[in-house]
Amino acid sequence: MDNQTTLIDLSHTVVHGLVTYKGLPAPVICDYLSREASRKHYAQGTEFHIGKIEMVANTGTYLDSPFHRYADGKDLSQLNLSKLANLPAVKLRTDKPAVDASCFRSPGDLRGKAVLIETGWSRHWNTAQYFEGHPFLTEDAARILSDCGAALVGIDSYNIDDVEDLRRPVHSILLGSEIPIVEHMTNLSELPDEGFKFFAVPVKVSGFGTFPVRAFAAL
Ligand SMILES: [Zn+2]
């Protein structure tokens, strides 16, 4: 990257007490060691803060690895960086509540790319509306993305699957094809339709399927 590169943040801020997913607990953010309490460990005028966070994996803008869905799937620590960073990317903007295969007019161009779906639903983040009637991908959309070899799929909605469909076909198909998923993205309206790179790198935790990411685009 050089100084011609523009970075666009596509992540929500993780905030104490803010629920990402209805029914899952909000993060608890507190001091482990406060600045005041740290002073006795250091020289005069020197202090530090050590924070503590308690959260479920599905907090803020996060990435799902295959292990989220499948016990024998790759976990966060087993994902190659080449699947998470510096990915050539495209954005698809749609007003459809159910984003189906017909929305992908030239799937041949998606091979090896991060495919980001802009629904605009992130405008409801941190409201009760966010949890109700969200846009999602259909099973046939997931199949076409898998068949065409997409590298990663992201969405600015509450769930990439219809929460009414308890089979969760989109998670099942994409994660079954080792295609990571990023959910609860924001700010996708700032992106062009193509010609940028996408990054969404979670912490390298073993035996863990999902983790928050600082998702961003480089133009
Ligand atoms: Zn998910």
PDB file of C-alpha atoms and ligand atoms in Angstrom:
ATOM      1  CA  MET A   1       0.000   0.000   0.000  1.00  0.00           C
ATOM      2  CA  ASP A   2       1.188   3.538  -0.699  1.00  0.00           C
ATOM      3  CA  ASN A   3      -0.148   6.959   0.145  1.00  0.00           C
ATOM      4  CA  GLN A   4      -2.451   6.803  -2.875  1.00  0.00           C
ATOM      5  CA  THR A   5      -4.447   4.113  -1.077  1.00  0.00           C
ATOM      6  CA  THR A   6      -7.704   5.010   0.661  1.00  0.00           C
ATOM      7  CA  LEU A   7      -8.835   2.752   3.516  1.00  0.00           C
ATOM      8  CA  ILE A   8     -12.558   2.444   4.212  1.00  0.00           C
ATOM      9  CA  ASP A   9     -13.698   1.034   7.552  1.00  0.00           C
ATOM     10  CA  LEU A  10     -16.551  -1.451   7.150  1.00  0.00           C
ATOM     11  CA  SER A  11     -16.896  -2.410  10.848  1.00  0.00           C
ATOM     12  CA  HIS A  12     -19.247  -1.542  13.679  1.00  0.00           C
ATOM     13  CA  THR A  13     -17.710  -0.443  17.006  1.00  0.00           C
ATOM     14  CA  VAL A  14     -17.923  -3.033  19.800  1.00  0.00           C
ATOM     15  CA  VAL A  15     -19.490  -1.221  22.753  1.00  0.00           C
ATOM     16  CA  HIS A  16     -20.122  -2.363  26.335  1.00  0.00           C
ATOM     17  CA  GLY A  17     -23.746  -3.488  26.668  1.00  0.00           C
ATOM     18  CA  LEU A  18     -24.586  -3.363  22.932  1.00  0.00           C
ATOM     19  CA  VAL A  19     -26.293  -6.535  21.675  1.00  0.00           C
ATOM     20  CA  THR A  20     -25.251  -7.725  18.199  1.00  0.00           C
ATOM     21  CA  TYR A  21     -27.522 -10.773  17.965  1.00  0.00           C
ATOM     22  CA  LYS A  22     -30.911 -11.121  19.662  1.00  0.00           C
ATOM     23  CA  GLY A  23     -30.786 -13.764  22.390  1.00  0.00           C
ATOM     24  CA  LEU A  24     -26.990 -13.604  22.780  1.00  0.00           C
ATOM     25  CA  PRO A  25     -25.448 -11.532  25.577  1.00  0.00           C
ATOM     26  CA  ALA A  26     -23.883  -8.122  25.022  1.00  0.00           C
ATOM     27  CA  PRO A  27     -20.152  -7.702  25.638  1.00  0.00           C
ATOM     28  CA  VAL A  28     -18.986  -6.735  29.130  1.00  0.00           C
ATOM     29  CA  ILE A  29     -16.024  -4.362  28.905  1.00  0.00           C
ATOM     30  CA  CYS A  30     -14.244  -3.369  32.111  1.00  0.00           C
ATOM     31  CA  ASP A  31     -10.868  -2.778  33.729  1.00  0.00           C
ATOM     32  CA  TYR A  32      -8.733  -5.735  34.721  1.00  0.00           C
ATOM     33  CA  LEU A  33      -6.113  -3.303  35.977  1.00  0.00           C
ATOM     34  CA  SER A  34      -7.125   0.353  36.166  1.00  0.00           C
ATOM     35  CA  ARG A  35      -4.586   3.148  35.573  1.00  0.00           C
ATOM     36  CA  GLU A  36      -4.886   4.100  39.201  1.00  0.00           C
ATOM     37  CA  ALA A  37      -4.275   0.548  40.444  1.00  0.00           C
ATOM     38  CA  SER A  38      -1.339   0.096  38.035  1.00  0.00           C
ATOM     39  CA  ARG A  39       0.695   2.970  39.511  1.00  0.00           C
ATOM     40  CA  LYS A  40       2.116   0.928  42.340  1.00  0.00           C
ATOM     41  CA  HIS A  41       3.830  -1.379  39.820  1.00  0.00           C
ATOM     42  CA  TYR A  42       5.729   1.360  37.933  1.00  0.00           C
ATOM     43  CA  ALA A  43       7.905   4.423  38.356  1.00  0.00           C
ATOM     44  CA  GLN A  44       6.353   7.731  39.348  1.00  0.00           C
ATOM     45  CA  GLY A  45       4.274   9.120  36.448  1.00  0.00           C
ATOM     46  CA  THR A  46       4.065   5.776  34.648  1.00  0.00           C
ATOM     47  CA  GLU A  47       0.715   4.000  34.392  1.00  0.00           C
ATOM     48  CA  PHE A  48      -1.083   1.516  32.138  1.00  0.00           C
ATOM     49  CA  HIS A  49      -4.561   0.222  31.524  1.00  0.00           C
ATOM     50  CA  ILE A  50      -5.290  -3.489  31.047  1.00  0.00           C
ATOM     51  CA  GLY A  51      -8.831  -4.054  29.885  1.00  0.00           C
ATOM     52  CA  LYS A  52     -10.984  -7.123  30.152  1.00  0.00           C
ATOM     53  CA  ILE A  53     -13.758  -8.113  27.763  1.00  0.00           C
ATOM     54  CA  GLU A  54     -16.266 -10.896  28.140  1.00  0.00           C
ATOM     55  CA  MET A  55     -18.176 -11.618  24.950  1.00  0.00           C
ATOM     56  CA  VAL A  56     -19.645 -14.316  22.801  1.00  0.00           C
ATOM     57  CA  ALA A  57     -17.790 -14.955  19.559  1.00  0.00           C
ATOM     58  CA  ASN A  58     -20.637 -13.409  17.573  1.00  0.00           C
ATOM     59  CA  THR A  59     -20.085  -9.790  18.598  1.00  0.00           C
ATOM     60  CA  GLY A  60     -19.855  -6.724  16.374  1.00  0.00           C
ATOM     61  CA  THR A  61     -18.710  -7.248  12.771  1.00  0.00           C
ATOM     62  CA  TYR A  62     -17.457 -10.828  12.724  1.00  0.00           C
ATOM     63  CA  LEU A  63     -16.131 -13.601  10.516  1.00  0.00           C
ATOM     64  CA  ASP A  64     -17.402 -17.184  10.479  1.00  0.00           C
ATOM     65  CA  SER A  65     -14.940 -19.970   9.679  1.00  0.00           C
ATOM     66  CA  PRO A  66     -16.078 -23.472   8.629  1.00  0.00           C
ATOM     67  CA  PHE A  67     -15.728 -24.644  12.260  1.00  0.00           C
ATOM     68  CA  HIS A  68     -18.683 -22.419  13.228  1.00  0.00           C
ATOM     69  CA  ARG A  69     -20.931 -24.800  11.308  1.00  0.00           C
ATOM     70  CA  TYR A  70     -18.930 -28.038  11.080  1.00  0.00           C
ATOM     71  CA  ALA A  71     -17.074 -29.840  13.877  1.00  0.00           C
ATOM     72  CA  ASP A  72     -14.395 -31.007  11.409  1.00  0.00           C
ATOM     73  CA  GLY A  73     -14.189 -27.677   9.546  1.00  0.00           C
ATOM     74  CA  LYS A  74     -11.223 -25.300   9.679  1.00  0.00           C
ATOM     75  CA  ASP A  75     -11.200 -23.116  12.784  1.00  0.00           C
ATOM     76  CA  LEU A  76      -9.943 -19.530  12.983  1.00  0.00           C
ATOM     77  CA  SER A  77      -6.339 -20.598  13.540  1.00  0.00           C
ATOM     78  CA  GLN A  78      -6.399 -22.822  10.462  1.00  0.00           C
ATOM     79  CA  LEU A  79      -7.593 -20.172   8.014  1.00  0.00           C
ATOM     80  CA  ASN A  80      -4.883 -19.101   5.609  1.00  0.00           C
ATOM     81  CA  LEU A  81      -4.346 -15.334   5.442  1.00  0.00           C
ATOM     82  CA  SER A  82      -4.780 -15.589   1.682  1.00  0.00           C
ATOM     83  CA  LYS A  83      -8.489 -16.284   2.337  1.00  0.00           C
ATOM     84  CA  LEU A  84      -8.869 -13.225   4.596  1.00  0.00           C
ATOM     85  CA  ALA A  85      -6.682 -10.381   3.394  1.00  0.00           C
ATOM     86  CA  ASN A  86      -5.844  -8.440   0.245  1.00  0.00           C
ATOM     87  CA  LEU A  87      -8.691 -10.150  -1.618  1.00  0.00           C
ATOM     88  CA  PRO A  88      -9.797  -8.638  -4.917  1.00  0.00           C
ATOM     89  CA  ALA A  89     -13.385  -7.661  -4.181  1.00  0.00           C
ATOM     90  CA  VAL A  90     -16.686  -6.648  -5.727  1.00  0.00           C
ATOM     91  CA  LYS A  91     -19.772  -5.089  -4.196  1.00  0.00           C
ATOM     92  CA  LEU A  92     -23.350  -5.863  -5.189  1.00  0.00           C
ATOM     93  CA  ARG A  93     -26.036  -3.429  -4.087  1.00  0.00           C
ATOM     94  CA  THR A  94     -29.608  -4.709  -3.865  1.00  0.00           C
ATOM     95  CA  ASP A  95     -32.969  -3.693  -2.417  1.00  0.00           C
ATOM     96  CA  LYS A  96     -34.287  -7.273  -2.516  1.00  0.00           C
ATOM     97  CA  PRO A  97     -35.199  -8.708   0.898  1.00  0.00           C
ATOM     98  CA  ALA A  98     -34.262 -12.163  -0.423  1.00  0.00           C
ATOM     99  CA  VAL A  99     -31.079 -11.909  -2.489  1.00  0.00           C
ATOM    100  CA  ASP A 100     -31.299 -14.788  -4.966  1.00  0.00           C
ATOM    101  CA  ALA A 101     -29.163 -16.188  -7.782  1.00  0.00           C
ATOM    102  CA  SER A 102     -30.659 -13.770 -10.324  1.00  0.00           C
ATOM    103  CA  CYS A 103     -28.826 -10.926  -8.530  1.00  0.00           C
ATOM    104  CA  PHE A 104     -25.493 -12.365  -9.707  1.00  0.00           C
ATOM    105  CA  ARG A 105     -25.580 -11.551 -13.402  1.00  0.00           C
ATOM    106  CA  SER A 106     -21.976 -12.417 -14.220  1.00  0.00           C
ATOM    107  CA  PRO A 107     -20.963 -15.054 -11.668  1.00  0.00           C
ATOM    108  CA  GLY A 108     -17.986 -16.015 -13.854  1.00  0.00           C
ATOM    109  CA  ASP A 109     -16.257 -12.841 -12.678  1.00  0.00           C
ATOM    110  CA  LEU A 110     -16.472 -13.763  -8.987  1.00  0.00           C
ATOM    111  CA  ARG A 111     -13.820 -16.486  -8.871  1.00  0.00           C
ATOM    112  CA  GLY A 112     -11.295 -15.826  -6.131  1.00  0.00           C
ATOM    113  CA  LYS A 113     -13.028 -12.616  -5.060  1.00  0.00           C
ATOM    114  CA  ALA A 114     -14.624 -11.324  -1.882  1.00  0.00           C
ATOM    115  CA  VAL A 115     -18.275 -10.663  -2.728  1.00  0.00           C
ATOM    116  CA  LEU A 116     -19.839  -7.987  -0.516  1.00  0.00           C
ATOM    117  CA  ILE A 117     -23.627  -7.624  -0.501  1.00  0.00           C
ATOM    118  CA  GLU A 118     -24.923  -4.137   0.317  1.00  0.00           C
ATOM    119  CA  THR A 119     -28.521  -4.233   1.559  1.00  0.00           C
ATOM    120  CA  GLY A 120     -28.467  -1.029   3.580  1.00  0.00           C
ATOM    121  CA  TRP A 121     -29.717  -2.916   6.666  1.00  0.00           C
ATOM    122  CA  SER A 122     -26.808  -1.589   8.763  1.00  0.00           C
ATOM    123  CA  ARG A 123     -28.787   1.653   9.116  1.00  0.00           C
ATOM    124  CA  HIS A 124     -30.852  -0.233  11.739  1.00  0.00           C
ATOM    125  CA  TRP A 125     -27.815  -1.247  13.856  1.00  0.00           C
ATOM    126  CA  ASN A 126     -28.391  -0.630  17.576  1.00  0.00           C
ATOM    127  CA  THR A 127     -32.195  -0.486  17.132  1.00  0.00           C
ATOM    128  CA  ALA A 128     -34.894  -3.127  17.722  1.00  0.00           C
ATOM    129  CA  GLN A 129     -35.623  -3.096  13.970  1.00  0.00           C
ATOM    130  CA  TYR A 130     -32.186  -4.627  13.265  1.00  0.00           C
ATOM    131  CA  PHE A 131     -33.380  -8.005  14.567  1.00  0.00           C
ATOM    132  CA  GLU A 132     -36.666  -8.159  12.588  1.00  0.00           C
ATOM    133  CA  GLY A 133     -37.226  -8.737   8.871  1.00  0.00           C
ATOM    134  CA  HIS A 134     -33.596  -8.473   7.786  1.00  0.00           C
ATOM    135  CA  PRO A 135     -32.405  -9.090   4.186  1.00  0.00           C
ATOM    136  CA  PHE A 136     -30.593 -12.375   3.509  1.00  0.00           C
ATOM    137  CA  LEU A 137     -29.189 -14.601   0.746  1.00  0.00           C
ATOM    138  CA  THR A 138     -31.197 -17.505  -0.602  1.00  0.00           C
ATOM    139  CA  GLU A 139     -29.981 -21.074  -0.928  1.00  0.00           C
ATOM    140  CA  ASP A 140     -29.602 -20.753  -4.716  1.00  0.00           C
ATOM    141  CA  ALA A 141     -27.521 -17.603  -4.261  1.00  0.00           C
ATOM    142  CA  ALA A 142     -25.191 -19.474  -1.911  1.00  0.00           C
ATOM    143  CA  ARG A 143     -24.917 -22.310  -4.423  1.00  0.00           C
ATOM    144  CA  ILE A 144     -23.975 -19.993  -7.269  1.00  0.00           C
ATOM    145  CA  LEU A 145     -21.343 -18.250  -5.092  1.00  0.00           C
ATOM    146  CA  SER A 146     -19.903 -21.607  -4.119  1.00  0.00           C
ATOM    147  CA  ASP A 147     -19.992 -22.960  -7.689  1.00  0.00           C
ATOM    148  CA  CYS A 148     -18.265 -19.885  -9.106  1.00  0.00           C
ATOM    149  CA  GLY A 149     -15.447 -20.066  -6.540  1.00  0.00           C
ATOM    150  CA  ALA A 150     -16.017 -16.883  -4.511  1.00  0.00           C
ATOM    151  CA  ALA A 151     -13.259 -16.477  -1.891  1.00  0.00           C
ATOM    152  CA  LEU A 152     -15.386 -14.907   0.858  1.00  0.00           C
ATOM    153  CA  VAL A 153     -18.907 -13.502   1.157  1.00  0.00           C
ATOM    154  CA  GLY A 154     -19.870 -10.508   3.292  1.00  0.00           C
ATOM    155  CA  ILE A 155     -23.163  -8.773   4.086  1.00  0.00           C
ATOM    156  CA  ASP A 156     -24.262  -5.687   6.036  1.00  0.00           C
ATOM    157  CA  SER A 157     -27.257  -7.516   7.519  1.00  0.00           C
ATOM    158  CA  TYR A 158     -28.214  -9.290  10.740  1.00  0.00           C
ATOM    159  CA  ASN A 159     -27.672 -12.770   9.291  1.00  0.00           C
ATOM    160  CA  ILE A 160     -26.632 -13.968   5.833  1.00  0.00           C
ATOM    161  CA  ASP A 161     -29.339 -16.648   6.215  1.00  0.00           C
ATOM    162  CA  ASP A 162     -33.045 -16.103   6.678  1.00  0.00           C
ATOM    163  CA  VAL A 163     -33.363 -16.603  10.445  1.00  0.00           C
ATOM    164  CA  GLU A 164     -36.734 -18.304   9.786  1.00  0.00           C
ATOM    165  CA  ASP A 165     -34.952 -21.120   7.896  1.00  0.00           C
ATOM    166  CA  LEU A 166     -33.565 -23.350  10.618  1.00  0.00           C
ATOM    167  CA  ARG A 167     -31.475 -25.360   8.120  1.00  0.00           C
ATOM    168  CA  ARG A 168     -29.321 -22.229   7.623  1.00  0.00           C
ATOM    169  CA  PRO A 169     -28.608 -23.235   3.999  1.00  0.00           C
ATOM    170  CA  VAL A 170     -26.294 -20.295   3.206  1.00  0.00           C
ATOM    171  CA  HIS A 171     -24.003 -20.953   6.169  1.00  0.00           C
ATOM    172  CA  SER A 172     -24.144 -24.665   5.382  1.00  0.00           C
ATOM    173  CA  ILE A 173     -23.201 -24.270   1.712  1.00  0.00           C
ATOM    174  CA  LEU A 174     -20.587 -21.511   1.992  1.00  0.00           C
ATOM    175  CA  LEU A 175     -18.809 -22.831   5.089  1.00  0.00           C
ATOM    176  CA  GLY A 176     -19.068 -26.348   3.628  1.00  0.00           C
ATOM    177  CA  SER A 177     -17.091 -24.994   0.654  1.00  0.00           C
ATOM    178  CA  GLU A 178     -14.525 -23.293   2.946  1.00  0.00           C
ATOM    179  CA  ILE A 179     -15.827 -19.836   2.031  1.00  0.00           C
ATOM    180  CA  PRO A 180     -15.649 -17.593   5.139  1.00  0.00           C
ATOM    181  CA  ILE A 181     -18.627 -15.325   5.870  1.00  0.00           C
ATOM    182  CA  VAL A 182     -18.539 -11.778   7.282  1.00  0.00           C
ATOM    183  CA  GLU A 183     -21.776 -10.468   8.828  1.00  0.00           C
ATOM    184  CA  HIS A 184     -22.903  -7.186  10.417  1.00  0.00           C
ATOM    185  CA  MET A 185     -20.795  -5.075   8.098  1.00  0.00           C
ATOM    186  CA  THR A 186     -21.460  -1.360   7.693  1.00  0.00           C
ATOM    187  CA  ASN A 187     -20.554   1.567   5.464  1.00  0.00           C
ATOM    188  CA  LEU A 188     -20.741  -0.492   2.257  1.00  0.00           C
ATOM    189  CA  SER A 189     -22.273   2.523   0.466  1.00  0.00           C
ATOM    190  CA  GLU A 190     -18.774   4.060   0.553  1.00  0.00           C
ATOM    191  CA  LEU A 191     -17.444   1.362  -1.780  1.00  0.00           C
ATOM    192  CA  PRO A 192     -17.364   1.313  -5.568  1.00  0.00           C
ATOM    193  CA  ASP A 193     -18.807  -1.754  -7.320  1.00  0.00           C
ATOM    194  CA  GLU A 194     -15.321  -3.104  -8.059  1.00  0.00           C
ATOM    195  CA  GLY A 195     -11.645  -2.270  -8.109  1.00  0.00           C
ATOM    196  CA  PHE A 196     -10.774  -2.576  -4.419  1.00  0.00           C
ATOM    197  CA  LYS A 197      -9.233  -5.051  -1.996  1.00  0.00           C
ATOM    198  CA  PHE A 198     -10.949  -6.464   1.093  1.00  0.00           C
ATOM    199  CA  PHE A 199      -9.517  -7.420   4.497  1.00  0.00           C
ATOM    200  CA  ALA A 200     -11.263  -9.166   7.426  1.00  0.00           C
ATOM    201  CA  VAL A 201      -8.751 -10.894   9.705  1.00  0.00           C
ATOM    202  CA  PRO A 202      -9.886 -12.411  13.018  1.00  0.00           C
ATOM    203  CA  VAL A 203      -7.668 -13.255  15.980  1.00  0.00           C
ATOM    204  CA  LYS A 204      -5.977 -16.661  15.553  1.00  0.00           C
ATOM    205  CA  VAL A 205      -7.898 -18.653  18.161  1.00  0.00           C
ATOM    206  CA  SER A 206      -7.689 -22.444  18.175  1.00  0.00           C
ATOM    207  CA  GLY A 207     -10.898 -24.470  18.495  1.00  0.00           C
ATOM    208  CA  PHE A 208     -13.017 -21.392  17.764  1.00  0.00           C
ATOM    209  CA  GLY A 209     -15.278 -20.721  14.785  1.00  0.00           C
ATOM    210  CA  THR A 210     -16.176 -17.031  14.853  1.00  0.00           C
ATOM    211  CA  PHE A 211     -14.484 -13.815  15.971  1.00  0.00           C
ATOM    212  CA  PRO A 212     -14.881 -10.044  15.520  1.00  0.00           C
ATOM    213  CA  VAL A 213     -12.849  -8.441  12.732  1.00  0.00           C
ATOM    214  CA  ARG A 214     -11.858  -4.927  11.716  1.00  0.00           C
ATOM    215  CA  ALA A 215     -13.208  -5.339   8.192  1.00  0.00           C
ATOM    216  CA  PHE A 216     -11.979  -2.752   5.710  1.00  0.00           C
ATOM    217  CA  ALA A 217     -11.460  -2.027   2.056  1.00  0.00           C
ATOM    218  CA  ALA A 218      -8.407  -0.578   0.335  1.00  0.00           C
ATOM    219  CA  LEU A 219      -9.059   1.491  -2.795  1.00  0.00           C
TER     220      LEU A 219
HETATM  221 ZN    ZN B   1     -22.896 -16.323  10.579  1.00  0.00          ZN
END
